[in-house]
Each structure stands twice: as structure tokens, then as C-alpha cells.
Coordinates of C-alpha atoms and ligand atoms in Angstrom, one line a residue:
X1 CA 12.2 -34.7 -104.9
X2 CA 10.5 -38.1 -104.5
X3 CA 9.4 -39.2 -100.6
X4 CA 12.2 -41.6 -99.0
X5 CA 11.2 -45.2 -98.1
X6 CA 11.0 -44.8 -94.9
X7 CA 10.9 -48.6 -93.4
X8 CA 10.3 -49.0 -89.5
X9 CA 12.4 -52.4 -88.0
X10 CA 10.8 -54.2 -85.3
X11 CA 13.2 -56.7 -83.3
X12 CA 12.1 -58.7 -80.2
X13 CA 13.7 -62.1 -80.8
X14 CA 15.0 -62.6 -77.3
X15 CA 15.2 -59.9 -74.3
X16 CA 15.7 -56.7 -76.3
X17 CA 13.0 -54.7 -77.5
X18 CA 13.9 -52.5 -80.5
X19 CA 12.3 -50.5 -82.6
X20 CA 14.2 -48.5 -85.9
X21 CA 13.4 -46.2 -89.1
X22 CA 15.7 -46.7 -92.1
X23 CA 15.7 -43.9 -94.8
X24 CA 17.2 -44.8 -98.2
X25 CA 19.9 -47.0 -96.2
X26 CA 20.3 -44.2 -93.5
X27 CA 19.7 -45.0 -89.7
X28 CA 17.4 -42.4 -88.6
X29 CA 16.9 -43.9 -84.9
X30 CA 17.4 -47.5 -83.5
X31 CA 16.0 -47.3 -80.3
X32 CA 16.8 -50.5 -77.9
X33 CA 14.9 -51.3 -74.6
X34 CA 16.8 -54.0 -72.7
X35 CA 15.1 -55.7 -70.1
X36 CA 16.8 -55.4 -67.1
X37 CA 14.6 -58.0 -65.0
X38 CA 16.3 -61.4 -65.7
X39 CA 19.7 -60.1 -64.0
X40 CA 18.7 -61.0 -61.0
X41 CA 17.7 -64.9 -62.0
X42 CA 21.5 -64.8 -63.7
X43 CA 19.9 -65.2 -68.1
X44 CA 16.6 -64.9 -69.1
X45 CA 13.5 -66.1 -68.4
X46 CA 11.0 -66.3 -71.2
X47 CA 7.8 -65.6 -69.7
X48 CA 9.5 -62.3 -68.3
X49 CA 10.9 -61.2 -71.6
X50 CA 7.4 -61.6 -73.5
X51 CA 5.8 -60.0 -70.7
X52 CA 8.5 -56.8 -71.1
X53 CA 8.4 -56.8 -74.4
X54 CA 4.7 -56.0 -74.3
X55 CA 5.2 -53.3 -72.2
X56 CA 7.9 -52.1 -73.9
X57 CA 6.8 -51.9 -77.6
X58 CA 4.4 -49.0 -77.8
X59 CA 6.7 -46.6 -76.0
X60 CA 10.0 -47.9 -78.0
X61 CA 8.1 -47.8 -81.4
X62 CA 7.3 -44.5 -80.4
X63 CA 10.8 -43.2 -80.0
X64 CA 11.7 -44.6 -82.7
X65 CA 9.7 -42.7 -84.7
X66 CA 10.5 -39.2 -82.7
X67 CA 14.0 -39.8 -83.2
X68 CA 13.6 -40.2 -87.3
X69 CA 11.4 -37.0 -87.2
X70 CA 8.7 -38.5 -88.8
X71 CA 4.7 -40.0 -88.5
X72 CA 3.3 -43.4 -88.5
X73 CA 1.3 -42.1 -91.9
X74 CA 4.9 -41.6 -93.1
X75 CA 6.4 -45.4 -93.1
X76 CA 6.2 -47.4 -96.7
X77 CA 6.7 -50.9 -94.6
X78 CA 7.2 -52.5 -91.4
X79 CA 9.7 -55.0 -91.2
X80 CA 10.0 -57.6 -87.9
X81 CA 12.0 -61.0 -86.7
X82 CA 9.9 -63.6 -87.2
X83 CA 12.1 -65.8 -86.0
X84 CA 14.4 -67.5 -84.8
X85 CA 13.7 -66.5 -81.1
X86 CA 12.0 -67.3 -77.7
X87 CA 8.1 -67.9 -79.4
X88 CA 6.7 -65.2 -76.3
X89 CA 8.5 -62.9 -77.9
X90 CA 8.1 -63.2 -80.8
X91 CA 4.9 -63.4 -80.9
X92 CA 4.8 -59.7 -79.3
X93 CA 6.6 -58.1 -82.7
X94 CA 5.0 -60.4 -84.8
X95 CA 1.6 -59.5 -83.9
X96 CA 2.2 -55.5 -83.0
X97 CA 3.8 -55.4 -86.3
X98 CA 0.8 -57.3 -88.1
X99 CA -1.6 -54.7 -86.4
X100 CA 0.4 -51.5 -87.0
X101 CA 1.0 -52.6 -91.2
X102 CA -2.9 -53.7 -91.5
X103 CA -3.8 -50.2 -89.7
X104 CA -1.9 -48.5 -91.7
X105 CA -2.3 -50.5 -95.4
X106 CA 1.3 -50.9 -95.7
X107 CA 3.3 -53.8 -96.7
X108 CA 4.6 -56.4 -94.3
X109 CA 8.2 -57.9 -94.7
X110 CA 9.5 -60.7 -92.0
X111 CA 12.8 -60.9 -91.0
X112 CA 15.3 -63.6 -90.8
X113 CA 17.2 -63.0 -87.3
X114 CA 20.6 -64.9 -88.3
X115 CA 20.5 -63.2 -91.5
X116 CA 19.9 -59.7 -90.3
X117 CA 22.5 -60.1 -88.0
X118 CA 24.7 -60.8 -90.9
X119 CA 23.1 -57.9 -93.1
X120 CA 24.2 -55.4 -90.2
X121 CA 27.5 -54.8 -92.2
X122 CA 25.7 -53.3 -94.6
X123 CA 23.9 -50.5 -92.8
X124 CA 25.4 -47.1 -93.7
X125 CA 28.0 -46.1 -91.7
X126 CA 30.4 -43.1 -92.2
X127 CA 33.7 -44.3 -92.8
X128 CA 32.8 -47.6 -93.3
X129 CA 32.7 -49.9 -96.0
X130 CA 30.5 -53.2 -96.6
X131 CA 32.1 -56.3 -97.2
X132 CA 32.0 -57.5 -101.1
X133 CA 30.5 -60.8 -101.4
X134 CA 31.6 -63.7 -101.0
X135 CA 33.0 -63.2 -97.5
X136 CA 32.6 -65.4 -94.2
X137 CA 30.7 -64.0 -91.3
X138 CA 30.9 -65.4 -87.6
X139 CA 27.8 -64.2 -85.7
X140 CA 28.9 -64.4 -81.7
X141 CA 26.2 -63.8 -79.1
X142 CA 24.8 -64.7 -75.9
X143 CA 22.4 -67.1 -78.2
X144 CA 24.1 -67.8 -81.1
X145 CA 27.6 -69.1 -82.8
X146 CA 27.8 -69.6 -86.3
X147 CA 30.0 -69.4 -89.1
X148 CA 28.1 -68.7 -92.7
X149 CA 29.5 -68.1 -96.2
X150 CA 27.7 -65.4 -97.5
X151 CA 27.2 -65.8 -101.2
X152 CA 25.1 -63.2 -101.8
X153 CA 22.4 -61.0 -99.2
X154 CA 20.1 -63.9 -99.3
X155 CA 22.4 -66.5 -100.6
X156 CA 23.9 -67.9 -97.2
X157 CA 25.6 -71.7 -96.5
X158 CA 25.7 -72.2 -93.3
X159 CA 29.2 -73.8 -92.6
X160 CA 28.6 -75.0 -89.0
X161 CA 27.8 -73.6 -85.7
X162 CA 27.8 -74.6 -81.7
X163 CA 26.7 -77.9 -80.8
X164 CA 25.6 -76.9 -77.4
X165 CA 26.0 -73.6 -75.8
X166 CA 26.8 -70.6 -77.9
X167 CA 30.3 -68.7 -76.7
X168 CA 28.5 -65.8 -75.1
X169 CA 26.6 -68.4 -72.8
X170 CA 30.1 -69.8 -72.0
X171 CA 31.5 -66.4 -70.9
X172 CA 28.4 -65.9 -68.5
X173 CA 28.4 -69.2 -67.6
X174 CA 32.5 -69.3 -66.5
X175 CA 31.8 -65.5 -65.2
X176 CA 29.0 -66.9 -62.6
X177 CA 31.3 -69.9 -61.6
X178 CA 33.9 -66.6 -60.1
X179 CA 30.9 -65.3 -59.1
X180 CA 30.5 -62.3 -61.5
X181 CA 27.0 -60.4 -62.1
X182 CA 25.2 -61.7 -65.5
X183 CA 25.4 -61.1 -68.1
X184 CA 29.7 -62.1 -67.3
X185 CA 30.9 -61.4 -70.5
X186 CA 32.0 -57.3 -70.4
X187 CA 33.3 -57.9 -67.0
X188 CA 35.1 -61.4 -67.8
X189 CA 37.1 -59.4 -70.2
X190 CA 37.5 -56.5 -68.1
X191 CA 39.6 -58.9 -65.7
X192 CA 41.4 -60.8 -68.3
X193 CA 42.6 -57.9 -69.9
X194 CA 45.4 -57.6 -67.0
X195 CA 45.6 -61.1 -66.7
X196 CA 48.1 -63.8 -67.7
X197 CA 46.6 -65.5 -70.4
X198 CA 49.4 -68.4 -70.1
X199 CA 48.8 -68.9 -66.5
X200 CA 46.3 -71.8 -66.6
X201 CA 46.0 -74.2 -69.6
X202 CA 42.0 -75.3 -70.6
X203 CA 41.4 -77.7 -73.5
X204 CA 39.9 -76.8 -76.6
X205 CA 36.8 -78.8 -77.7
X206 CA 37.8 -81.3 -80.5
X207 CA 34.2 -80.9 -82.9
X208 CA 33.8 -80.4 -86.7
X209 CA 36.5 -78.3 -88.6
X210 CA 33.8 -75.1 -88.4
X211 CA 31.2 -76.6 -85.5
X212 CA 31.6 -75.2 -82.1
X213 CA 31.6 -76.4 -78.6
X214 CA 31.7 -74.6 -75.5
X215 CA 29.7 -76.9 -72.8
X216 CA 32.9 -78.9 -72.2
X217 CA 35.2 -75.4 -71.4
X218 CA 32.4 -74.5 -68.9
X219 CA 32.1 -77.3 -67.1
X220 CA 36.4 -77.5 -67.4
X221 CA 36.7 -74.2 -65.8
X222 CA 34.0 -75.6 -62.8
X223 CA 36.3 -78.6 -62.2
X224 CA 39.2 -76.7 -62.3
X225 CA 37.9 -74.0 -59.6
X226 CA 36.4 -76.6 -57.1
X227 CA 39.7 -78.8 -57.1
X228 CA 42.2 -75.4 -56.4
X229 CA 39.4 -73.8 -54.0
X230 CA 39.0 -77.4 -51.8
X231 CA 43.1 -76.6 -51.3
X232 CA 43.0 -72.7 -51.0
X233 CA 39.7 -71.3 -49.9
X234 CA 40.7 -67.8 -51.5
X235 CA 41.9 -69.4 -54.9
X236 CA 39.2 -67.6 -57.4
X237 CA 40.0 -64.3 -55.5
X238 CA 43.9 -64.7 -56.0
X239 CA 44.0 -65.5 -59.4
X240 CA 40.6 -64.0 -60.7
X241 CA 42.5 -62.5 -63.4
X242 CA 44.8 -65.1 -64.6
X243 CA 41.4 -67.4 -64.6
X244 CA 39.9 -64.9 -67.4
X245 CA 42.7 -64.6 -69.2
X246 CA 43.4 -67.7 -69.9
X247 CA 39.6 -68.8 -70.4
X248 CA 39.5 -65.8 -72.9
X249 CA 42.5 -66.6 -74.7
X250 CA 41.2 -70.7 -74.6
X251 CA 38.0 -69.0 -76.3
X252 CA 39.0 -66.9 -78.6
X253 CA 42.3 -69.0 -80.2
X254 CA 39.4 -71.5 -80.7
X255 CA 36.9 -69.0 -82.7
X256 CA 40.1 -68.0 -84.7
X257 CA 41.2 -71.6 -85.6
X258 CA 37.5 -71.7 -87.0
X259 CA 37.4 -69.3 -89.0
X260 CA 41.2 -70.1 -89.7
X261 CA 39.5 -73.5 -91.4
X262 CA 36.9 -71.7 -93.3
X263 CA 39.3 -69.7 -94.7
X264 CA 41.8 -71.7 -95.8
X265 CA 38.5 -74.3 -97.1
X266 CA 37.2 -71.8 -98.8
X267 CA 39.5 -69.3 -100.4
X268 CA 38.0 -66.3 -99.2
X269 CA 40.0 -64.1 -96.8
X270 CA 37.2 -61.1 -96.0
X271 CA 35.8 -62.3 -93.0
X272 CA 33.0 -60.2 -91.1
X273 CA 32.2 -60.6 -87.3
X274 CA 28.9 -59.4 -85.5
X275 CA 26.8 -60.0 -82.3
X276 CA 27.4 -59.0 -78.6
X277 CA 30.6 -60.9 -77.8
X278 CA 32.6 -59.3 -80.8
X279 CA 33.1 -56.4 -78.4
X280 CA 35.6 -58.6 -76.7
X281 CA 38.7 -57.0 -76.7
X282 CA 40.8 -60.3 -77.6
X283 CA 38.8 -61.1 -80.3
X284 CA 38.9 -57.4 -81.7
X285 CA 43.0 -57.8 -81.1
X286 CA 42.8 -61.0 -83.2
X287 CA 40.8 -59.4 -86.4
X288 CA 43.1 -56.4 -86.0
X289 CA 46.5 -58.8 -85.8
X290 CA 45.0 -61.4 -88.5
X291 CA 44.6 -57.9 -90.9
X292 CA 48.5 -57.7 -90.7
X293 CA 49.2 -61.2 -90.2
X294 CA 47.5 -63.1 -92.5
X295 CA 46.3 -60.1 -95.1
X296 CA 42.7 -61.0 -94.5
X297 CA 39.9 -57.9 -94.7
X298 CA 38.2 -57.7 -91.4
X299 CA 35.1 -56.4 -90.5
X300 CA 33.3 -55.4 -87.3
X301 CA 29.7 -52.8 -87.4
X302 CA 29.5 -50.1 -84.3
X303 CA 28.6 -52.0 -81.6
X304 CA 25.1 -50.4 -81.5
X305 CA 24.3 -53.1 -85.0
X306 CA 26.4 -55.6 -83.4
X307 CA 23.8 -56.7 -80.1
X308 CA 20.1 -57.2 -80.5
X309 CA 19.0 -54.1 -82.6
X310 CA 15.8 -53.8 -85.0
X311 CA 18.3 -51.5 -87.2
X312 CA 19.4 -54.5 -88.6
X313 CA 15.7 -55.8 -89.2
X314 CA 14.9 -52.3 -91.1
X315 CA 18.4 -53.0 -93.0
X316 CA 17.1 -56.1 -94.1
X317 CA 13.2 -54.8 -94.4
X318 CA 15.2 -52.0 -97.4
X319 CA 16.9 -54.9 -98.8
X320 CA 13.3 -56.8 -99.5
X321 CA 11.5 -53.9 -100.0
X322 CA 13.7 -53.0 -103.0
X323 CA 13.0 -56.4 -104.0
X324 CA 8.9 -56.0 -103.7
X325 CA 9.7 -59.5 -101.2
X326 CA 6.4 -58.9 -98.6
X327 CA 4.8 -61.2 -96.2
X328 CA 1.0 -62.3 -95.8
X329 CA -1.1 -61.3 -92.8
X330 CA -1.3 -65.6 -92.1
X331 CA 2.9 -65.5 -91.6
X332 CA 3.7 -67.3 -88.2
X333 CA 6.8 -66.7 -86.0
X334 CA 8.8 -69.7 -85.9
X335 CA 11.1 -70.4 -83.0
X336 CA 13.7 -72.5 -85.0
X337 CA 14.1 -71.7 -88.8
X338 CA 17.1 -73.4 -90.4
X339 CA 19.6 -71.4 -92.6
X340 CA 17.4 -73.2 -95.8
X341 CA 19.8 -72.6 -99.3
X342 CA 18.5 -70.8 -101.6
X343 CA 17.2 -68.4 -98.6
X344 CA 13.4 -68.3 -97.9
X345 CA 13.9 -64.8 -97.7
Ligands
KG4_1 O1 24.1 -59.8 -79.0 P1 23.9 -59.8 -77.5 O2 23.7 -58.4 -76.9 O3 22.6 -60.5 -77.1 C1 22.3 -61.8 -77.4 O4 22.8 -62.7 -76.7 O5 21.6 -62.0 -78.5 O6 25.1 -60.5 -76.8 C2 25.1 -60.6 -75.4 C3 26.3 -61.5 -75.0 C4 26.3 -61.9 -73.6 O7 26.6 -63.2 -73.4 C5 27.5 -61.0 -73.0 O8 28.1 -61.5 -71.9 C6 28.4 -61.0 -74.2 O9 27.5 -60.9 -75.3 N1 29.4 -59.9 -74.2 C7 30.7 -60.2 -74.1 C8 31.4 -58.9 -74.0 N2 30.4 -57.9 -74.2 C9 29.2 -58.6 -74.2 N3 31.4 -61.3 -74.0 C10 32.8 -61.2 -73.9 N4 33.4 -60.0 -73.8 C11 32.8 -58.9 -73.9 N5 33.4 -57.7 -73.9
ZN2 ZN1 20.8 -61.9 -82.0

């Protein structure tokens, strides 16, 4: 029998070092470090995170590899984010992943972060099937909001994305106005879940049909908390959970009327969701009740491909391997990259 590609994903974009082996489009291991040190400063700082991920990436490649049973002199390719991300970062899987390919005279393949994130739906996953192209994708994290037709795996149109803060930011930024731990978004929707989501009304930003805007809701919910608390000192305590509920149910009828517009705009009805925040319970409830209510196929990856995970970068690394789609030693990490069309994959 012919020797598997094995191809080992390297992800440190932001504050998660990752490190993952791919077999043949089976996840052997996808190990995730995830830096602990910028709770206390309430998000994270970037010299801390490159700093981290330094320490982190020898150890986390290493499980990686112990956890697919296998050797470094195993692995056909290396695949890593070169972007987009904090540059400290970056540069830490950039260069570790130069190093270990060179040392090892094994091709190189950079990864697309966005993309990878959208590419997650099509890691193998028992009782699961991909979507079939074209279908929409809404990638919702603590970093990013974006709404992208996917055409093909590296045929992606951007259809618009968050003007200012991205809807994870605006669930840790409400959260710290009650005065929750970062990151606020498991515990925001821990709250809201047996609140009233009627109780308090918040306006929805008024953007582009398929941009997004969240900077206006935070500061919304700040106004709205320093009037009621100059009148009742104990306000935020009495009404903690009505507060999330309705912020939640403000944030997620907003992301639905989105993709709602994309939808209708484009004719396809398979709409794919990935990232941190789609572990929000609402917005699971709102793919579930759009399945029945408006017939649309939804689709959400364990939550293991949803956050920060280099699986997705050795999904993507298969993908580009097939296609014999390598990188140069020269390749630079790139803090902004634009969703270019075609894809400079
Ligand atoms: O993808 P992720 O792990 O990291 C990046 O930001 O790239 O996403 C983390 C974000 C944080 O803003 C966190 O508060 C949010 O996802 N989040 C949630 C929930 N779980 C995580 N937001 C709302 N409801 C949740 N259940
Ligand atoms: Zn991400």
C-alpha cells in the first residue's frame, strides 16, 4: 500500500498556537495551545502572543506529531497561516515552518486564514457531510465577520464583512461593560439563555445589505447601562440576564437578516457557519429553525475546526498539495491580505 500524505498544519495567526497532521483527509491530532496570559489585560496583547507562541511551538508541534503516531521524517509538507494575523505572530509559524520544511527538504504550502477557516467544513468528519459548492459561508470570531460566496475551494467573493469591530469583539466588549471575565462571549450566552430577550430593545446598525457593524450596539449597550445604573445602583445586577438576552437576540436577528440578504441575492440556500462565536446557542437555534423554516441546508464543523485550529491549515495544506500549489522559501507573512478573486491560493 502506498505511504499516506501525511501533511503537518501550523496555525499562529492570533493567540492560539496549533499545530495538526492530516492523513489522506483524516485528522490524526490538532493540538491547540491557547494562551491564557491576555485574560488578565481583558483581549490580547500582541507582543504577549508572539512571545507565547514562541514558547509554545516546539512543544505543540511535538504533540502533534505523538498524537498522529508518526516522525518528522514522515510528513510530505508543512502547511502554515501566512496571514491574515497579528505580524508577531505570524512571523513565529512562518519562520518555524520555513526551518522545519528546509530541514527536512519538504515542500512548503501557505495558508490563507479566512479561507481555511472556510475550508474547515471540509475536514472529515463522521457523520458529516461537506457542503456542495456554491454555498454562502459566515465566518464569526473574536477577529473576524464576513460573509463569502464560495464558488469553488479557492474561488471565494467576498460579499461584505464588519466595518468596525467584528461580532465576537462586541460580545466581549458588552460582557466587560456587566463586568464579565474576557473573553465575555461563553458566559454572555450562558446568562441570556434564561433571559428575556424582549425585555430591552437595542437598535440594529443600518450598513450595506451584507456589511456588518457592531461598534454602534457596544457603545448602545454602555449608554444604556450608565443611564439605568445613575437611577438604580444595582441595575446591571437585577437584570444581568434580560441585558444578554436581548443584546444576543439584537446580535444574532442582525447576522440572520445578513445572511437572509445573501440568500435571497444570490439564490443559494446552503449556508455554512464557522469561527468561535458559532457556538452561541442563539445562533445555533437560528440555523436549526431556518433548516425547517425556510428549507435552507445548514452547516456548522465540531467546535474543535470552528476556533483557531491549524486542522484547518493542514485541510487546506491537502487541498494544495493535491494541487502541487507550494510556496518559496522568500514567502512573507502579511498582516492584511484581501479576499483577491480568482484566489492567490
Ligand atoms: O474563533 P475564536 O476562538 O478566536 C478568534 O477570535 O479568532 O473566537 C473567540 C470568540 C470570542 O470573542 C468569544 O467570546 C466568542 O468567540 N465566543 C462566543 C461564544 N463562545 C465563544 N460568543 C458568543 N457566544 C458563545 N457561546
Ligand atoms: Zn480565525
Amino acid at each position: 500500500m502506498a505511504k499516506p500524505t501525511y501533511i503537518l498544519g501550523i496555525e499562529s495567526s492570533c493567540d492560539d498556537t496549533s499545530a495538526a497532521v492530516i492523513a489522506n483527509g483524516k485528522m490524526l491530532s490538532n493540538v491547540v495551545a491557547t494562551q491564557k496570559i491576555h485574560e488578565q489585560y481583558g483581549g490580547v496583547v500582541p507582543e504577549l502572543a508572539s512571545r507565547a507562541h514562541q514558547q509554545n511551538i516546539v512543544p505543540v508541534v511535538h504533540q502533534a506529531l505523538v498524537q498522529a503516531n508518526i516522525e518528522k521524517k514522515d510528513l510530505s509538507a508543512i502547511a502554515f497561516t501566512s496571514g491574515p494575523g497579528l505580524m508577531g505572530s505570524l512571523l513565529v509559524g512562518t519562520s518555524f515552518a520555513k526551518s522545519l520544511a528546509m530541514g527536512l527538504n519538504i515542500p512548503l504550502i501557505d495558508v490563507h486564514h479566512m479561507r481555511a477557516h472556510i475550508l474547515a467544513h471540509f475536514i472529515d468528519v463522521e457523520g458529516q457531510k461537506p457542503p456542495e459548492f456554491p454555498f454562502i459561508a459566515l465566518t464569526i470570531s473574536g477577529g473576524h465577520t464576513q460573509l463569502v460566496l464560495v464558488h469553488d475551494y479557492f474561488d471565494m467573493e467576498l460579499l461584505g464583512e464588519t466595518i468596525d469591530d467584528a461580532v465576537g469583539e462586541c460580545f466581549d466588549k458588552s460582557g466587560k461593560i456587566l463586568g464579565l471575565p474576557y473573553p465575555g462571549g461563553p458566559l454572555f450566552d450562558k446568562l441570556a439563555q434564561q433571559g428575556n430577550p424582549k425585555a430591552f430593545p437595542f437598535p440594529k446598525p443600518k450598513v450595506g445589505p451584507y456589511e456588518f457593524s457592531f461598534s454602534g450596539l457596544k457603545t448602545a449597550v454602555l449608554y444604556f447601562v450608565q443611564k439605568n445604573t445613575a437611577q438604580n445602583p444595582n441595575f446591571i445586577e437585577e437584570n444581568i440576564k434580560d441585558i444578554c438576552a436581548s443584546v444576543q437576540f439584537t446580535i444574532v436577528d442582525y447576522i440572520m437578516d445578513k445572511i437572509k440578504n445573501a440568500v435571497r441575492d444570490t439564490g443559494v440556500n446552503r449556508v455554512a457557519i464557522g469561527g468561535g462565536v458559532s457556538a452561541n446557542s442563539s445562533i445555533r437555534q437560528a440555523m436549526v429553525d431556518a433548516k425547517t423554516d425556510l428549507g435552507w441546508d445548514t452547516f456548522i464543523p465540531p467546535f474543535q475546526f470552528c476556533t483557531d485550529n491549524a486542522g484547518m491549515i493542514a485541510m487546506v495544506g491537502q487541498l494544495k498539495y493535491e494541487r502541487e500549489n507550494f510556496a518559496g522559501y522568500e514567502l512573507h507573512a502579511k498582516a492584511r491580505m484581501p479576499f483577491t478573486r480568482p484566489a492567490e491560493i
